[in-house]
């Protein structure tokens, strides 16, 4: 007997990660409804799906009631500004989508009897005092600092998700995503990967914030999406870190970008943003044990793919300005269920 394709709703589906997740779900045979208000996303990320009968795009702000007139099996809540520059410029929409958007997405999952997966973040650990970070570490977050709008919204989102699990018996999952990079990031979203690559490719100085001794651990997007898909298929309800444990300082990262691109650009120091975490590295013991997952793409491979992608963006003049596509028509494609 043929089984019906599952239907997934992906909030933030026109963003960097949401669009890659959408591609993976479609490849797994799902029907996908991407819901996005395009505040930091772009329909260019989902343009290739315009003729896919299993794909629908709804332009909508999920901080308001979400209406989906179909049966739904999974809700993946990815909507939220994610770059520090974006959430510092959009503090209230960030708080709202983490709080109200999560509530509405959970409500949608409950009404449809769907499973729910929250895109949470390593920022829940704040400026960590435990290194590397394990899921049972409660974090060191400044609630009233500029980053608090993102960190606390995500911590609230985790609390709300666990409450729906415990009180309503909803099948929920929480992924804590560590710095992920790859094609479809906006060249000018301010995150360090597009920033340094864009600067290197245009021979302008790489802007290191502070002395560059702070560390990050960069995960290639296909690895992250694989971990998230596995988590969605598991019956594990506590948070799971997904990220690549290969840690480097931001100074080392700048030097790698200079080496790989062969740029003539130099390094320039700028002030360190307030509450910028000094270290970050995922402990992925839980993901290995529960999901049988670990990253497969090396830094060298992933970064070369990403450099080529951004080279193409520069040639085409796609610099990734925010809200560039608000004029796009609302529905890219639709399917009937
Ligand atoms: P992104 O900015 O590319 O994508 C976010 C998407 O959400 C955008 O398309 C945006 O338009 C949409 N959105 C924002 N507010 C919305 C709202 N109110 N209603 C509907 N759509 C809305 O960022 P990303 O890197 O793809 O991040 C996706 C998710 O993953 C976010 O929840 C982010 O917090 C989380 N995350 C990402 C990383 C990373 O390294 N990329 C790390 C940790 C967590
Ligand atoms: N950073 C930098 N130069 C830039 C952008 C970022 O030195 O042009 C630093 C930033 O201060 C942080 C790290 O790179 O220490 C990673 O920043 P990103 O914005 O990518 O994300 P975060 O990990 O802070 O959320």
XYZ file of C-alpha atoms and ligand atoms in Angstrom:
406
model
C 0.000 0.000 0.000
C 1.414 3.398 -0.974
C 2.017 5.700 2.000
C 1.003 9.352 1.720
C 3.869 11.912 1.621
C 4.302 13.649 4.968
C 3.725 17.421 4.985
C 6.202 19.701 6.725
C 5.829 23.387 7.539
C 9.178 25.228 7.656
C 8.982 28.679 9.248
C 11.876 30.809 7.988
C 11.882 28.612 4.873
C 13.271 31.374 2.612
C 16.302 31.865 4.853
C 19.738 30.281 4.690
C 19.078 27.176 6.808
C 15.322 26.967 6.205
C 15.818 26.743 2.429
C 18.452 23.980 2.758
C 16.171 22.096 5.141
C 13.319 22.494 2.624
C 15.495 20.962 -0.113
C 16.349 18.012 2.146
C 12.716 17.421 3.140
C 11.605 17.513 -0.512
C 14.375 15.025 -1.348
C 13.024 12.794 1.442
C 9.615 12.829 -0.274
C 7.881 15.407 1.957
C 5.509 18.131 0.799
C 6.851 21.416 2.200
C 5.078 24.650 3.070
C 7.631 27.417 3.692
C 6.265 30.305 5.772
C 8.444 33.410 5.797
C 7.981 37.198 6.005
C 11.309 37.773 4.187
C 12.621 40.086 6.920
C 16.108 38.574 6.560
C 15.398 35.883 3.954
C 15.054 36.032 0.198
C 12.848 34.248 -2.319
C 16.013 33.736 -4.426
C 16.785 30.887 -1.982
C 13.627 29.005 -3.018
C 13.277 30.179 -6.624
C 14.465 26.778 -7.893
C 11.371 25.200 -6.264
C 8.828 27.400 -8.038
C 7.615 24.548 -10.264
C 7.796 21.835 -7.625
C 4.243 20.610 -6.999
C 5.169 19.481 -3.493
C 6.276 22.980 -2.489
C 4.288 26.018 -1.401
C 5.444 29.414 -0.160
C 3.313 31.538 2.145
C 4.536 35.047 2.875
C 3.536 35.581 6.479
C 4.842 36.877 9.815
C 4.694 33.897 12.178
C 4.601 36.216 15.196
C 0.919 36.496 14.240
C -1.546 33.577 13.997
C -0.463 31.016 11.393
C -3.178 29.606 9.151
C -2.279 26.474 7.166
C -5.285 24.910 5.451
C -3.704 21.435 5.072
C -2.936 18.421 7.228
C 0.574 18.836 8.685
C 2.911 16.154 10.037
C 5.957 18.225 11.056
C 6.514 21.862 12.018
C 10.142 23.050 11.816
C 10.425 26.470 13.488
C 13.406 28.248 11.916
C 12.057 31.811 11.613
C 14.269 34.339 13.397
C 16.910 36.890 12.498
C 20.152 34.989 13.175
C 23.080 37.275 12.377
C 24.171 39.506 15.295
C 23.927 42.539 12.965
C 20.341 41.564 12.031
C 19.096 40.947 15.540
C 20.778 44.077 16.895
C 18.970 46.106 14.214
C 15.701 44.160 14.690
C 15.541 43.661 18.475
C 11.766 43.651 18.884
C 10.927 41.446 15.849
C 13.616 39.059 17.171
C 12.051 38.894 20.637
C 8.597 38.525 19.093
C 9.468 35.699 16.720
C 11.310 33.816 19.488
C 8.371 34.205 21.866
C 5.116 34.741 19.929
C 6.392 32.999 16.773
C 7.376 29.939 18.792
C 4.018 29.963 20.578
C 2.122 30.167 17.268
C 4.282 27.446 15.684
C 3.739 25.164 18.675
C 0.016 25.944 18.528
C -0.017 24.976 14.841
C 1.750 21.683 15.616
C -0.697 20.943 18.453
C -3.775 21.751 16.334
C -2.512 19.510 13.510
C -1.191 16.702 15.735
C 2.234 17.332 14.162
C 5.744 16.833 15.533
C 7.654 20.055 16.276
C 11.350 20.902 15.951
C 12.819 24.163 17.300
C 15.936 25.733 15.774
C 17.669 26.871 18.947
C 21.234 28.061 19.260
C 24.592 27.864 20.983
C 23.818 31.451 22.077
C 21.721 29.824 24.823
C 25.113 29.187 26.486
C 25.948 32.931 26.229
C 29.619 33.706 26.990
C 30.247 30.189 28.303
C 32.148 29.390 31.475
C 32.217 25.688 30.553
C 34.216 24.575 27.521
C 33.347 22.773 25.275
C 29.614 23.251 25.774
C 27.475 20.224 26.707
C 23.691 20.286 26.649
C 23.442 20.106 30.452
C 25.295 23.446 30.847
C 22.753 26.190 31.665
C 24.787 29.030 30.213
C 26.053 32.505 31.058
C 23.727 34.994 29.356
C 23.382 38.731 29.996
C 19.601 39.212 29.718
C 19.778 42.996 29.380
C 22.780 43.270 27.030
C 22.276 43.906 23.302
C 22.518 40.162 22.463
C 19.898 39.389 25.130
C 17.115 39.973 22.583
C 18.229 36.880 20.679
C 19.630 34.725 23.484
C 16.691 35.181 25.843
C 14.128 34.784 23.051
C 15.698 31.421 22.196
C 15.873 30.390 25.867
C 12.190 31.294 26.220
C 11.478 29.320 23.019
C 13.177 26.251 24.525
C 11.174 26.643 27.762
C 7.917 26.999 25.793
C 8.774 23.949 23.679
C 9.445 21.798 26.765
C 6.196 23.050 28.334
C 4.207 21.937 25.255
C 5.980 18.597 25.443
C 5.339 18.085 29.168
C 1.891 19.671 29.441
C 0.321 18.873 26.049
C 2.328 15.721 25.277
C 3.512 17.261 21.979
C 6.299 15.377 20.177
C 8.989 18.088 20.302
C 12.709 18.290 19.434
C 15.231 21.051 20.113
C 18.443 21.485 18.112
C 21.107 23.855 19.436
C 22.837 24.997 16.267
C 26.480 26.119 16.405
C 27.932 28.537 13.788
C 26.915 27.094 10.420
C 28.011 28.434 7.038
C 27.580 27.716 3.346
C 25.886 28.854 0.130
C 22.768 31.088 0.476
C 24.100 33.116 3.388
C 23.764 36.808 2.556
C 27.126 38.265 1.591
C 26.419 41.272 3.783
C 24.606 39.672 6.693
C 27.496 40.662 8.980
C 28.373 37.137 10.135
C 32.077 36.433 10.081
C 32.078 33.837 7.274
C 30.432 36.006 4.560
C 32.141 39.125 5.947
C 35.696 37.774 5.608
C 35.072 35.981 2.297
C 33.415 39.084 0.788
C 36.306 41.253 1.976
C 38.930 38.803 0.689
C 37.288 38.525 -2.736
C 37.188 42.311 -3.128
C 40.703 42.845 -1.720
C 39.440 44.990 1.165
C 40.779 44.572 4.722
C 39.349 41.722 6.798
C 37.684 43.277 9.854
C 38.663 41.336 12.982
C 36.602 42.414 15.997
C 38.851 42.663 19.075
C 42.232 40.932 19.011
C 40.818 37.862 17.229
C 41.579 35.485 20.104
C 37.880 34.579 20.521
C 37.075 31.139 19.117
C 34.291 29.662 17.000
C 33.717 26.185 15.511
C 32.290 26.242 11.987
C 29.929 23.572 10.611
C 29.140 23.148 6.905
C 25.445 23.453 6.102
C 24.912 19.938 4.646
C 26.268 18.382 7.856
C 23.967 20.491 10.001
C 20.894 19.670 7.907
C 21.686 15.960 8.105
C 21.854 16.163 11.921
C 18.562 18.058 12.021
C 16.807 15.577 9.761
C 18.021 12.686 11.927
C 16.824 14.491 15.055
C 13.372 15.001 13.491
C 13.120 11.238 12.960
C 14.247 10.392 16.519
C 12.200 10.157 19.693
C 14.631 12.294 21.720
C 13.104 15.378 23.362
C 15.967 17.095 25.198
C 18.183 19.625 23.355
C 20.890 18.269 21.051
C 23.989 20.253 19.995
C 24.692 20.065 16.270
C 27.931 21.652 15.124
C 31.479 20.898 14.119
C 33.881 20.639 17.087
C 36.858 21.885 14.995
C 37.600 25.100 16.905
C 39.739 28.031 15.747
C 40.384 31.605 16.750
C 38.891 34.337 14.584
C 42.456 35.423 13.775
C 43.260 31.906 12.502
C 40.018 31.955 10.521
C 41.014 35.263 8.863
C 44.437 33.829 8.002
C 42.840 30.722 6.465
C 40.552 32.868 4.289
C 43.528 34.966 3.147
C 45.492 31.791 2.325
C 42.692 29.965 0.484
C 41.481 32.963 -1.563
C 45.012 34.225 -2.285
C 43.777 37.777 -1.623
C 46.083 40.759 -1.218
C 43.758 42.069 1.527
C 45.247 42.838 4.952
C 43.726 42.586 8.437
C 42.143 45.531 10.245
C 41.023 45.472 13.911
C 37.658 46.881 15.050
C 36.174 47.074 18.571
C 34.841 43.809 19.995
C 31.003 43.881 20.222
C 29.479 43.861 23.735
C 29.099 40.349 25.239
C 30.783 38.673 22.240
C 31.385 35.077 23.467
C 35.107 34.429 24.059
C 34.957 30.738 23.204
C 32.499 28.386 21.497
C 32.810 24.690 20.724
C 30.093 22.047 20.726
C 30.402 18.828 22.688
C 28.639 16.474 20.256
C 28.728 13.322 22.397
C 24.916 13.346 22.592
C 24.430 13.735 18.813
C 26.900 10.892 18.211
C 25.122 8.629 20.686
C 21.465 9.461 20.011
C 21.573 10.214 16.278
C 24.696 8.378 15.121
C 25.680 11.746 13.643
C 28.952 13.562 13.216
C 30.168 16.085 10.647
C 31.566 14.701 7.386
C 32.644 17.836 5.477
C 36.140 19.186 6.205
C 36.744 22.894 6.792
C 38.829 23.112 3.598
C 36.085 21.507 1.442
C 33.213 23.476 2.943
C 34.964 26.816 2.835
C 36.036 26.340 -0.808
C 32.400 25.613 -1.830
C 31.302 28.713 0.049
C 33.996 30.919 -1.500
C 32.911 29.790 -4.986
C 29.295 30.576 -4.121
C 30.166 34.100 -2.962
C 32.403 34.636 -5.994
C 29.312 33.934 -8.133
C 27.217 36.353 -6.041
C 29.773 39.121 -6.603
C 29.831 38.479 -10.361
C 26.015 38.624 -10.495
C 25.870 41.611 -8.116
C 23.838 39.638 -5.535
C 25.191 41.244 -2.405
C 22.411 40.044 -0.139
C 20.981 43.307 1.129
C 18.320 42.731 3.746
C 14.628 42.949 2.772
C 15.671 43.180 -0.867
C 12.768 41.087 -2.014
C 9.692 42.424 -0.237
C 8.215 43.265 -3.629
C 8.213 39.590 -4.633
C 4.784 38.109 -5.232
C 3.473 36.278 -2.202
C 3.001 32.780 -3.553
C 5.866 31.247 -5.472
C 4.085 27.977 -6.025
C 1.301 25.960 -4.485
C 0.137 22.405 -4.234
C -3.276 21.080 -3.269
C -3.674 18.403 -0.660
P 18.285 33.633 8.080
O 18.180 35.047 8.520
O 18.927 33.337 6.769
O 16.875 32.929 8.070
C 15.845 33.248 8.966
C 14.554 33.316 8.175
O 13.458 33.582 9.080
C 14.558 34.437 7.141
O 14.136 33.943 5.896
C 13.559 35.444 7.709
O 12.944 36.232 6.704
C 12.616 34.546 8.470
N 11.862 35.224 9.533
C 12.355 35.992 10.543
N 11.349 36.446 11.308
C 10.193 35.950 10.776
C 8.826 36.051 11.127
N 8.417 36.776 12.176
N 7.913 35.393 10.363
C 8.294 34.652 9.293
N 9.580 34.523 8.913
C 10.520 35.167 9.654
O 19.065 32.862 9.257
P 19.550 31.338 9.352
O 20.991 31.341 9.588
O 18.967 30.550 8.245
O 18.859 30.897 10.723
C 17.696 30.068 10.739
C 17.394 29.636 12.164
O 18.507 28.887 12.696
C 17.160 30.789 13.128
O 16.113 30.443 14.013
C 18.472 30.908 13.878
O 18.285 31.419 15.169
C 18.946 29.458 13.918
N 20.404 29.377 14.057
C 21.230 29.568 12.985
C 22.601 29.475 13.158
C 23.566 29.610 12.009
O 24.775 29.456 12.225
N 23.152 29.825 10.791
C 23.139 29.239 14.426
C 22.261 29.086 15.499
C 20.893 29.133 15.296
N 33.618 38.892 13.724
C 34.744 39.561 13.279
N 34.629 40.335 12.160
C 33.481 40.447 11.439
C 32.345 39.738 11.885
C 32.441 38.973 13.035
O 35.818 39.483 13.891
O 33.472 41.167 10.410
C 33.736 38.059 14.932
C 32.661 38.300 15.986
O 33.047 39.346 16.855
C 32.607 36.947 16.682
C 32.925 35.950 15.569
O 33.558 36.706 14.537
O 33.603 36.867 17.669
C 31.697 35.257 14.979
O 30.771 36.257 14.650
P 29.391 35.964 13.890
O 28.730 37.285 13.682
O 29.650 35.149 12.701
O 28.510 35.077 14.870
P 28.458 34.779 16.443
O 29.220 33.532 16.608
O 29.076 35.911 17.220
O 27.007 34.638 16.689
